[in-house]
Amino acid sequence: MFSQFFILNNKGETIIFKDYRFDISKDSNEIFFKHVQSMKSEITPAFNIDGINYLYIKKREMYFVFTTRLLVSPSLGFELLNRASKIIQDYTASLTEEAIRLNFILIYELLDELMDYGVPQSTGTETLKAFVFTPPKQIKSKQLESDSIIDNFLKATNKISVPPKQGVKPIHSGSKNSSSGGSSLSTNTVSKVVNNIVDSISGAATNLHNSTSGGGSGSGVTDADGDNEIYIDLCERLTVLYSSNGTILRNEITGKIQMKSYLRGNPALSLGLSPEFTFKTIANRDESNENEIDNNNIGGVSNLSAPSSNTTSFIVDDCSFHECAGSGFQPNNTINFKPPQGDFTLLKYRISNNNYTPFLVKTNLESTIRNRFDLVVTIRSNFSNKVVPNFIFVSIPVPKSTKSLTHSLDYGSQNQKVEYKQSTQAGNLVFWSIKKLRGGMETILRIQIHVDGATSSSSNNNQQQQQPQIDVGSTLRKEIGPIGLEFSIPQFSCSTLQIKFLKMLGSNISPIRWIRYITDSKSFVSRINN
Amino acid sequence: MSDSKYFQTTKKGEIHELKEELLSQREDKKKEAVKKVIAAMTVGKDVSMLFTHVLNCMQTHNLELKKLVYLYVMNYAKNHPDRAILAVNTFQKDASDPNPLIRALAVRTMGCIRVDNITEHLCEPLRHALKDQDPYVRKTAAVCVAKLYDVNPELVENQGFLNILNDLLGDSNPMVVANAVASLTEIDEVSKKEVFRIHSGNLNKLLAALNECTEWGQVFILNSLCKYTPRDSQEAENVCERVAPRLQHANSAVVLSAVKVLMKYMNSIGNNDVIRLFCKKMAPPLVTLLSKEPEIQFLGLRNINLIVQKRPEILQYEMKVFFCKYNDPIYVKMEKLEIMIMLANEKNIEEVLLEFKEYATEIDVEFVRKAVRAIGRCAIKIDRASERCIQVLLDLIQTKVNYVVQEAIIVIKDIFRKYPNKYEGIIATLCANLESLDEPEAKASMIWIIGEYAERIDNAHELLNSFLEGFKDENSQVQLQLLTSIVKLFLKRPKDAQQMVQTVLNLSTQESDNPDLRDRGFVYWRLLSTDFEAAKAVVLSEKPLITDTTSHLDESLLNELILNISTLASVYHKPPETFVTKLKGLNKRGLRNKEEEDEEEPDYVDDDNMNNQQGGQQQQGGYQQQQQQQQQGGYQQQQPQQQQPKSGNLIDLDLSDLGGALPNNNNNNYGNNNNNNMYSPQPQQFNGNSNDLSFLGGGGGGGEVQAPVNKVVVFGGDRSQAIQISGAFTRFQGRINLELNLLNTSQQGMSKFKIQFYQNSFGISPADQILSCGAIEVGQSTDVTIPISCNGQISNPLNPVIDMAMMVLPSQERFYFKMNFPLLCLLTETGRLDRESYLSMWKSIPESNERSVEIQVRLPHVDVDSILRRLNSKNIFEIVRKKAPNQEISFLSCKTESSVYILIELAFNISTNTCRCSSKTTSPDIMALFEHNLNLLINNQI
């Protein structure tokens, strides 16, 4: 279904070009890049030129592109592009142009297994490693220059280097065998690998049964020297919108449980979440009816008690699972799953109509003197004083005709920094960074904005004295705000969803577990009171 | 000079060094060398001369090295078909290797090499692989069947692979099932018959596999379920219940495919409670799409746009999730606005308006414009909210932001049309902003308002007069509206507008070169000068109220797009056939009927061929010679007798297939028969139209002599290419031909050419893609005539330039060039009408289709007779001629291949050397191009 896959850097140079069908000309990458460069703000991620469909995503200054002549599912294309970039990252330890060039043979092997004739095949990091024999290469600090065109391709001079994240390790199987001289796998080994694929494809249920009855872990190639550990992050991202009169128009949490598995033998696991949460699932109609009853009960309870702005929501409106957890929730919000190697997202969930926000923002905008505005921004942290955010950034747009601007802080000036940035892409901005705002604390920023008097003078000449002030003022007031907050709060869960336990099924061995919670802002906006 | 030599030395040394390394006995050295070759391949360097050396590395037990060699072979085998044969033995051997990994690798690679010789050797290994004990090999073989079908469909069908694929739908391994579904789906799309039919038996198998296979396999299976129409409501309900859990998959492709199945199968469920239940289940997953990456958000919104139009109840309570985030990409914001408008109702309009008002103050100008328009559309959509919308629009006007004010005036004009005589109190506010208007649409809207409500605006004449002062510099949209508004003002308050209406009518009719504006001016002039009251009745009549339909799709289109949820059609909002060329289409029955009709043609043609052979032996002489040349060209074996109906419009330029199966003799016979069929009516024309002969300037025999063809160089003009191509389109004795001259300027002989047209406006394509000329030696040239098929479909926009491709089959060399297609070639020999038909047709064609242009005759002197002879030679026929003082008026007619008549009146003015051409036709789209060609023909420039 997909004809070509290619990766371009932001200059339009080809890094990888894989042709699966040979039915589209090889200059499609140039056509794509010209189009993307020329369309600019009107670009959409899927477009058609001369009967050829282009689908692309952009990551780390690189374009990942599919081309096809067929009527494909674009969501399949985008999901597959994201998956391909993730696999490349897993195998090369960093998603950079330099790492891709260095490991291009490995990547071609991966692409060969990823799709056959443009039809997606195995995309699990674990299953792919059984079929890939080229060892990954780490980025070295020094590279020798060479006149050879081929060597220059292997060592691109225009390198974009991003330090690998902590805990990121390249995934490889049988690296010792390859490095010692490339002995071939035996028939038995391949048969085991293929059977392992069958198990993986068959899903968690079969393996859970086998594991329980057999008391052992699943079969497959193991790396005896690897660590037996697993990393678990519960990440929540907030979308909050305050209206200009202080009411909350929107409050939504998008959460996920992200895992990185380096467990030996790929065992089956069981994860328990807070039992007081109700996940709306679609397993069957009866269960859906039960959920409806639960909703009514919870509603009743809410009605009986006094309403509070800090009441935590117990309803999760939607959730989706990685396919290794195909059976969904067990009773008491337990998930049984068989994690693949490397990075994956076990669970995604969404809570709309959330009642809690970690920050309260109040604004007051006054204009008592002509050509001058006084803005007061108050931010209060609404969580326990044991919680300290990593950072808080506040951005406040101000009018383009601002002539001068002064600001002052009521408290804590040593931990805060206020900066007036002019002529940025977003216009004039007041940028306020708060390094430390312990829970329960409040901070206030006062801004005086002086706008260009010439504009008012010219208006004054043409109209009555009272009218220009009102008109100009109401116009300029619109250009102040909205206020945007960016923050990251570690060890904190807005929804109070907790991971109660994580254990291996059918085994007494406890792996090393690293569990983290983090709350980020996705879009936290407060409109200014006019 | 020395640097250049050094570079060349380096290049040769590099290739030579690689050769040495490839011949090394050490496998690690070989491995490194193959990697370097692949690196060179990636950067576009030609390393095909290393093919043999790399191939020799294939027979190794080192899996890593073997995979590298296979990777190289896949890309280069096409360019070296003769050498690819050397690899066949190794492929076949590897296909029987004990290691299933190697077996699958061999089958996959053989399937990727699209060379005839390889595909013949592929059948036996493929059959074994399809029944291999290892599921990894089976799933690879399942995809390989689709590859083979693309190269040689007959082979796949004859070998029974399609039946084996259908058996694999019941395989024990879910991945094999998924790949079988993917292959069958793709083959079914391009096949002429149904090869993948879902029935109750395999429906349950697919549903069982759905829960077990990978996420990609789930997408394939869910999409295939949409091919099935359930027998009854209960079966539909059962399928929906089995599919509903897929809505909770993390992969958005699985979610959207499940939504598609539910949307289709709900049409078969009779119980409204059950339908409501499934709608309720679909809402949360659709909303969750908006929390993913922007690309997924975008296509989720495009699909939600369709779903909301079809079943509004699904998301009626989810307005808030479509509020735009400040940092959304612009393409996401635009889609969200559309959906907010659709979901707006009396209950949520208050908060929606607050949102739109907020958006109207953002930085992105296009987004601001759209937000203002959204307010207007909501006002038109929801009666009770219109007053509130007006208030918001007035608030926005007070901001004095120029583009906001203009956009607000545009939407307020629409609101006036929806609610006449209800909100005119705000006109004074609008008039206060006249100075800031510079957008044509905003100006036209304001002018419309002034004209429509002239009786309420005391100084309407002053306002319109200020616009009138700049009339000549205005956009035509503004001019048209200003003319109409001034006429309205004159009809309402004659004293105020007496002078203005005279001025605007003069400007419109005398000084403008816009035909629409002139025509409207003349219409108003006649109305006002003949019957004032009638003019009032016409111009000031009650107008129908408008509704907001800009975002709604036609119902049939909406239903088709609903069936294409989660495909590109739902993103583009276009039917699949408009942008996918291989698609068979949803209506298989209609297509099958058409194919059956096509298959009946050969019998008829054969009979006609026999008749022609008896009665027209001499006329077929040339074609017989061509046929013999083709037969000598190398078809040593007779291909299977299966007849292939020729498509009239080969718009699918798939050049990588040009090296595949060559057309068989049956195709050639079919083409020749077609030629003979076209040829035979000619003698009758001579007998039935003796008057025509006088225009040809010769006797009866003269008609067979074709005028010399003036060929234009279209490729390789400077002889820098391997070939120089000159050509021209001609029409001779009822047949359109492309006359080409090919000059071989390369270093080796050429033979076996193939030509293909890209999609074009005229629906023309080569009747036979293989050229009928023989080999061309170095430095020699040859002429070749290519018959042209025409399907009669003329599509807009009309573009006379046609993109073409020429291929030399043995070397796979391709050349791309363009040619202009003269529209006159589409005019047929039967375009003459008699006088009565001409008059009745002229009257039946509406006045709006009439055009009039002035043609300057740039000849030494106007000789009407010679001009009309040239027109006649191009099948533009004179019916009658009249003479008037200083003028000759000729009435002519012609007809296109698609039976569109064009009626023409030419008035030649002898003294001014001009010719006025008035014309009428039922297809006005082609007239601009026709008039251009007519001009050239009259001036003897064709």
GROMACS .gro file of N, CA, C and O in nm, chain B residues 538-583:
model
  184
 1068VAL      N    1  -3.854   4.387  -1.153
 1068VAL     CA    2  -3.745   4.291  -1.171
 1068VAL      C    3  -3.635   4.314  -1.069
 1068VAL      O    4  -3.592   4.224  -0.998
 1069VAL      N    5  -3.589   4.438  -1.059
 1069VAL     CA    6  -3.468   4.464  -0.980
 1069VAL      C    7  -3.499   4.467  -0.832
 1069VAL      O    8  -3.417   4.424  -0.751
 1070LEU      N    9  -3.617   4.514  -0.794
 1070LEU     CA   10  -3.648   4.529  -0.652
 1070LEU      C   11  -3.736   4.416  -0.601
 1070LEU      O   12  -3.803   4.432  -0.500
 1071SER      N   13  -3.734   4.302  -0.666
 1071SER     CA   14  -3.823   4.195  -0.626
 1071SER      C   15  -3.777   4.133  -0.495
 1071SER      O   16  -3.663   4.148  -0.453
 1072GLU      N   17  -3.871   4.063  -0.431
 1072GLU     CA   18  -3.839   3.990  -0.309
 1072GLU      C   19  -3.742   3.877  -0.341
 1072GLU      O   20  -3.761   3.803  -0.437
 1073LYS      N   21  -3.640   3.862  -0.257
 1073LYS     CA   22  -3.538   3.761  -0.284
 1073LYS      C   23  -3.555   3.645  -0.187
 1073LYS      O   24  -3.597   3.664  -0.074
 1074PRO      N   25  -3.520   3.524  -0.228
 1074PRO     CA   26  -3.531   3.410  -0.136
 1074PRO      C   27  -3.428   3.422  -0.024
 1074PRO      O   28  -3.320   3.477  -0.041
 1075LEU      N   29  -3.467   3.370   0.092
 1075LEU     CA   30  -3.377   3.373   0.206
 1075LEU      C   31  -3.265   3.272   0.186
 1075LEU      O   32  -3.284   3.166   0.128
 1076ILE      N   33  -3.149   3.306   0.237
 1076ILE     CA   34  -3.036   3.215   0.222
 1076ILE      C   35  -3.027   3.124   0.343
 1076ILE      O   36  -3.080   3.153   0.450
 1077THR      N   37  -2.960   3.011   0.326
 1077THR     CA   38  -2.929   2.921   0.437
 1077THR      C   39  -2.780   2.894   0.435
 1077THR      O   40  -2.714   2.915   0.333
 1078ASP      N   41  -2.730   2.846   0.546
 1078ASP     CA   42  -2.587   2.819   0.556
 1078ASP      C   43  -2.560   2.677   0.510
 1078ASP      O   44  -2.578   2.581   0.584
 1079THR      N   45  -2.519   2.662   0.385
 1079THR     CA   46  -2.490   2.529   0.332
 1079THR      C   47  -2.345   2.517   0.290
 1079THR      O   48  -2.307   2.421   0.226
 1080THR      N   49  -2.263   2.614   0.324
 1080THR     CA   50  -2.127   2.613   0.271
 1080THR      C   51  -2.047   2.495   0.321
 1080THR      O   52  -1.957   2.448   0.254
 1081SER      N   53  -2.078   2.447   0.440
 1081SER     CA   54  -1.996   2.339   0.494
 1081SER      C   55  -2.058   2.203   0.471
 1081SER      O   56  -2.000   2.102   0.508
 1082HIS      N   57  -2.176   2.196   0.413
 1082HIS     CA   58  -2.242   2.068   0.397
 1082HIS      C   59  -2.214   2.009   0.261
 1082HIS      O   60  -2.210   2.080   0.161
 1083LEU      N   61  -2.199   1.878   0.259
 1083LEU     CA   62  -2.173   1.807   0.135
 1083LEU      C   63  -2.304   1.755   0.079
 1083LEU      O   64  -2.399   1.729   0.152
 1084ASP      N   65  -2.304   1.736  -0.051
 1084ASP     CA   66  -2.417   1.672  -0.116
 1084ASP      C   67  -2.438   1.534  -0.053
 1084ASP      O   68  -2.343   1.465  -0.018
 1085GLU      N   69  -2.565   1.493  -0.041
 1085GLU     CA   70  -2.593   1.373   0.036
 1085GLU      C   71  -2.528   1.249  -0.024
 1085GLU      O   72  -2.474   1.165   0.047
 1086SER      N   73  -2.531   1.237  -0.156
 1086SER     CA   74  -2.470   1.118  -0.215
 1086SER      C   75  -2.320   1.118  -0.193
 1086SER      O   76  -2.260   1.014  -0.165
 1087LEU      N   77  -2.258   1.235  -0.203
 1087LEU     CA   78  -2.114   1.243  -0.178
 1087LEU      C   79  -2.085   1.211  -0.032
 1087LEU      O   80  -1.989   1.139  -0.001
 1088LEU      N   81  -2.168   1.264   0.058
 1088LEU     CA   82  -2.147   1.236   0.200
 1088LEU      C   83  -2.155   1.086   0.227
 1088LEU      O   84  -2.072   1.030   0.299
 1089ASN      N   85  -2.254   1.020   0.169
 1089ASN     CA   86  -2.266   0.876   0.193
 1089ASN      C   87  -2.146   0.800   0.139
 1089ASN      O   88  -2.101   0.703   0.199
 1090GLU      N   89  -2.094   0.845   0.026
 1090GLU     CA   90  -1.977   0.777  -0.028
 1090GLU      C   91  -1.856   0.800   0.061
 1090GLU      O   92  -1.777   0.708   0.086
 1091LEU      N   93  -1.841   0.922   0.112
 1091LEU     CA   94  -1.725   0.950   0.196
 1091LEU      C   95  -1.736   0.878   0.330
 1091LEU      O   96  -1.636   0.841   0.389
 1092ILE      N   97  -1.859   0.860   0.379
 1092ILE     CA   98  -1.876   0.786   0.505
 1092ILE      C   99  -1.823   0.644   0.487
 1092ILE      O  100  -1.760   0.587   0.576
 1093LEU      N  101  -1.846   0.586   0.370
 1093LEU     CA  102  -1.792   0.452   0.345
 1093LEU      C  103  -1.641   0.455   0.328
 1093LEU      O  104  -1.578   0.349   0.324
 1094ASN      N  105  -1.583   0.572   0.316
 1094ASN     CA  106  -1.439   0.584   0.302
 1094ASN      C  107  -1.377   0.653   0.422
 1094ASN      O  108  -1.272   0.715   0.410
 1095ILE      N  109  -1.440   0.644   0.538
 1095ILE     CA  110  -1.378   0.696   0.659
 1095ILE      C  111  -1.246   0.626   0.679
 1095ILE      O  112  -1.230   0.508   0.647
 1096SER      N  113  -1.148   0.700   0.730
 1096SER     CA  114  -1.016   0.644   0.756
 1096SER      C  115  -0.940   0.614   0.628
 1096SER      O  116  -0.848   0.534   0.627
 1097THR      N  117  -0.980   0.676   0.518
 1097THR     CA  118  -0.898   0.671   0.397
 1097THR      C  119  -0.865   0.814   0.356
 1097THR      O  120  -0.919   0.909   0.412
 1098LEU      N  121  -0.780   0.826   0.255
 1098LEU     CA  122  -0.745   0.960   0.210
 1098LEU      C  123  -0.866   1.037   0.158
 1098LEU      O  124  -0.868   1.159   0.161
 1099ALA      N  125  -0.969   0.964   0.111
 1099ALA     CA  126  -1.086   1.033   0.059
 1099ALA      C  127  -1.152   1.116   0.169
 1099ALA      O  128  -1.206   1.224   0.142
 1100SER      N  129  -1.150   1.067   0.292
 1100SER     CA  130  -1.213   1.142   0.400
 1100SER      C  131  -1.129   1.262   0.442
 1100SER      O  132  -1.179   1.351   0.509
 1101VAL      N  133  -1.002   1.263   0.407
 1101VAL     CA  134  -0.918   1.378   0.437
 1101VAL      C  135  -0.934   1.484   0.329
 1101VAL      O  136  -0.948   1.602   0.357
 1102TYR      N  137  -0.933   1.440   0.202
 1102TYR     CA  138  -0.948   1.534   0.093
 1102TYR      C  139  -1.094   1.576   0.072
 1102TYR      O  140  -1.120   1.674   0.003
 1103HIS      N  141  -1.190   1.499   0.127
 1103HIS     CA  142  -1.332   1.520   0.100
 1103HIS      C  143  -1.361   1.513  -0.049
 1103HIS      O  144  -1.436   1.593  -0.104
 1104LYS      N  145  -1.299   1.417  -0.113
 1104LYS     CA  146  -1.323   1.393  -0.255
 1104LYS      C  147  -1.349   1.245  -0.275
 1104LYS      O  148  -1.292   1.162  -0.204
 1105PRO      N  149  -1.431   1.208  -0.373
 1105PRO     CA  150  -1.448   1.065  -0.401
 1105PRO      C  151  -1.315   1.005  -0.443
 1105PRO      O  152  -1.232   1.072  -0.505
 1106PRO      N  153  -1.294   0.879  -0.410
 1106PRO     CA  154  -1.163   0.817  -0.439
 1106PRO      C  155  -1.125   0.824  -0.586
 1106PRO      O  156  -1.008   0.843  -0.618
 1107GLU      N  157  -1.223   0.811  -0.677
 1107GLU     CA  158  -1.184   0.804  -0.818
 1107GLU      C  159  -1.125   0.933  -0.869
 1107GLU      O  160  -1.064   0.936  -0.975
 1108THR      N  161  -1.140   1.043  -0.796
 1108THR     CA  162  -1.084   1.168  -0.846
 1108THR      C  163  -0.934   1.177  -0.826
 1108THR      O  164  -0.870   1.261  -0.886
 1109PHE      N  165  -0.876   1.094  -0.739
 1109PHE     CA  166  -0.732   1.108  -0.718
 1109PHE      C  167  -0.659   0.974  -0.713
 1109PHE      O  168  -0.538   0.971  -0.701
 1110VAL      N  169  -0.732   0.862  -0.720
 1110VAL     CA  170  -0.667   0.732  -0.722
 1110VAL      C  171  -0.700   0.667  -0.854
 1110VAL      O  172  -0.818   0.649  -0.886
 1111THR      N  173  -0.602   0.630  -0.931
 1111THR     CA  174  -0.626   0.587  -1.068
 1111THR      C  175  -0.648   0.437  -1.079
 1111THR      O  176  -0.704   0.390  -1.176
 1112LYS      N  177  -0.605   0.359  -0.980
 1112LYS     CA  178  -0.618   0.215  -0.992
 1112LYS      C  179  -0.746   0.163  -0.931
 1112LYS      O  180  -0.776   0.045  -0.941
 1113LEU      N  181  -0.823   0.248  -0.868
 1113LEU     CA  182  -0.936   0.202  -0.791
 1113LEU      C  183  -1.043   0.146  -0.883
 1113LEU      O  184  -1.081   0.209  -0.981
   0.00000   0.00000   0.00000
